[in-house]
Amino acid sequence: MKLSEPVVDYPLSAATADSTPVQANMLARARAFAEPLIADETLDTGENTLGHADAVAAIVAAMGGSEAMQAASYLVYSCQHLNRPQEVIAKVFGDNFAALAVETTKLVYVQQQTRTAAAGSHTDGAGNQTENVRKMLLAFSRDLRVVMLRLASRLQTLRHAAAAKQPVAENVARESLQVFAPLANRLGIWQVKWEIEDLSFRFLEPETYQLIARLLDEKRTEREGHIEQLRSQLEQDLASQGVRATVQGRPKNIYSIVKKMRGKSLDFAQVFDILALRVIVQDVKDCYAALAWVHSHFQPIDEEFDDYIARPKANGYQSLHTVVREMADGRAGKPIEIQIRTEQMHDHAEHGVAAHWAYKEAGPKGYAGVWAGGEYDAKIAVLRQLLAWERDLSDGQQGQGLFDDRIYVLTPDAAIVELPQGATAVDFAYTVHTSLGHRCRGARIDGAMVPLNTPLQNGQTVEIIAAKEGGPSRDWLNAELGYLVSHRARAKVRAWFNAQVTHETVARGREAVEKLLQREGKTALKLDDLASRLGFKSADDLFEVVGKDEFSLRNIETLLRPPEPAPGPDDGVLIRKSRATEKGVQGGVLVVGVSSLMTQLAKCCRPAPPDAIGGFVTRGHGVSIHRVDCSNFRTMVSQSAERVIEVEWGAKKGEEGAVYAVDVAVEALDRQGLLRDISEVFAREKMNVIGVQTQSVKGTAWMTFTIEIADAARLAQVLRIVGAVEGVRHARRR
């Protein structure tokens, strides 16, 4: 339609403003309303607008539409000429007609946008877009009549172009063939389907169309005479067998001939010589009785038999299809296509079948033999059956909203995006691309800026305003704020935040490992090699567990400083008296059974009474004392169990001067004065701090205190006090 038409502010009468519009003579009233607005206007196809509306109303009537629906044909073309179409039409004809006219007009505009964007595109992506356009036709309005009006309008556009012998734009013809014809097929409006297919094909491939039309016309007289002879004979023969049947010659549309010719690699003669009959009987039993008689008197072609009664098509179509050959002088003659169906199946195939059930009662299996491969096809099956019910809608009641759970919106390039009902611009952004969702900062809907949590409506054009870099807001995960409806979009936002936490953990672990390598003088060591030697797939995997404090740095120290190899048979253990023992510093350790061995407390686990301890005989350094839960000690036990000896604390533990160094790890929220406050706790508890290591990463402080204690049991009490210091998250012995 032209967008530059004059806009009329249609006057409202007192009668229409103060009373409920009557439905009597609705068709004449609607035409009278529209005539002064559109009588002198033309569509962008060159067709007179009023003439187009007249023709659409006639097509709707032929499709079985009510008088009220025919009247809507005129109101649709009046909308763009009114300042307030929703208000004006509602006052004159009622809210239902106003919604129908406005929604249909809006859908026309959306289709124009989409068609322009997809012009000339024949890729697989264009095929998906075609299916989305078809879905959108069904989902755009809650009123089923919108779909029927669009089908009727497109058919009239093609008819007008054919009658005027003027070309149709390729994208219009292709959309008609790929969207409107399959839609009519799914809805069961067969006559409309066939005509749209033939007219679309005529404009897309005019030479092929003219060739087939000419060949059909040349054989018309011969073919029709033969068909009439076969029809009459078959009808009489079936009657003699007690099968009451009506036999008809079946028309063949040009596009179906082309599809068959191309799909089965047949030449023109093979396709054109096929005769077609349709047999209509009383019930299903008679269908199979007629089939048995046909197969016994003609030569059936086995690969051409289909039983759509036992297994209906997805759109509910039921019939028996067979191809047989006449027998003449013992030789097989021309093939004959025969369809056998009941009157009910035939009515279904031609016009649709009334069904008053809601979709939710049907489920994915559809109704009464209607097979549906999925939820979408089941909805289509119900929608097809509701077409016959349209005759009951003359009171203006709206049809069922069969796609209430989905909406369809457009990108600025007019690509269609399918979203759940209630979806927002943020949902839209994540559906288009995950990166666009992360960087989404604002949105325009139909050119106007809106809040990001504004619910989208069918047919709107959505433009996302994105930052060059950045991430989502945590508010988007708050269901009460309504930023996200799509579960998939929510998962993407959560994944982004989880990745950020992992990144911070890896950075913390990397810093700790690199500091350790600096202390050990091993900075030349490749980090990936180090991770591999420790059993990790990558350096980041190592950093992550270190950053989570799930992997002790002492494991890395052990790798860098492996224990001395086991002694040979001639190697002895140096046994000498410890000066430390003589001075009483380490006299609290007793080696059971051997009292003269030199002993030393292991620095890796720093044991202190009353820790459970074990001894390991080293080469030349006496016995190393470890806590039994020390990972290094467990490794030594597994590798050299014969060098482990039993040890225990002596009776002098706790005497004045007998102190032991232990390490305490503290994790806290970094703040000014934190180190001072923790140190004061140790000072008040009379625990001497002999070493401190600290590091801070993004607001979190990790501290290691080396303190001297006489008894490890008292340390637990002190750690509880440290844990109560402001900002401290964890305080534990290492």
XYZ file of C-alpha atoms in Angstrom, residues 508-525 527 530 534 542-543 546 551-561 693 695 734:
38
model
C 44.767 -15.180 42.639
C 46.197 -18.656 42.151
C 48.602 -17.464 39.442
C 49.973 -14.767 41.746
C 50.555 -17.274 44.568
C 52.304 -19.794 42.287
C 54.514 -17.145 40.674
C 55.590 -15.838 44.112
C 56.510 -19.369 45.148
C 58.585 -19.871 41.995
C 60.382 -16.581 42.695
C 61.273 -17.708 46.232
C 62.529 -21.033 44.913
C 64.472 -19.430 42.062
C 62.500 -21.348 39.464
C 61.047 -18.481 37.413
C 62.364 -20.024 34.184
C 60.087 -23.050 34.664
C 53.858 -22.923 33.975
C 54.613 -27.439 35.994
C 51.294 -32.004 38.959
C 46.310 -25.439 38.566
C 45.829 -21.739 39.338
C 45.326 -22.960 44.237
C 45.672 -27.354 46.526
C 48.552 -26.655 48.893
C 51.587 -24.804 47.616
C 53.647 -27.313 49.610
C 52.827 -29.843 46.875
C 54.651 -27.584 44.439
C 57.545 -27.146 46.882
C 57.812 -30.930 47.175
C 57.921 -31.209 43.388
C 60.623 -28.570 43.147
C 62.592 -30.079 46.087
C 53.299 -12.871 54.705
C 48.903 -10.391 49.707
C 48.010 -24.603 57.831
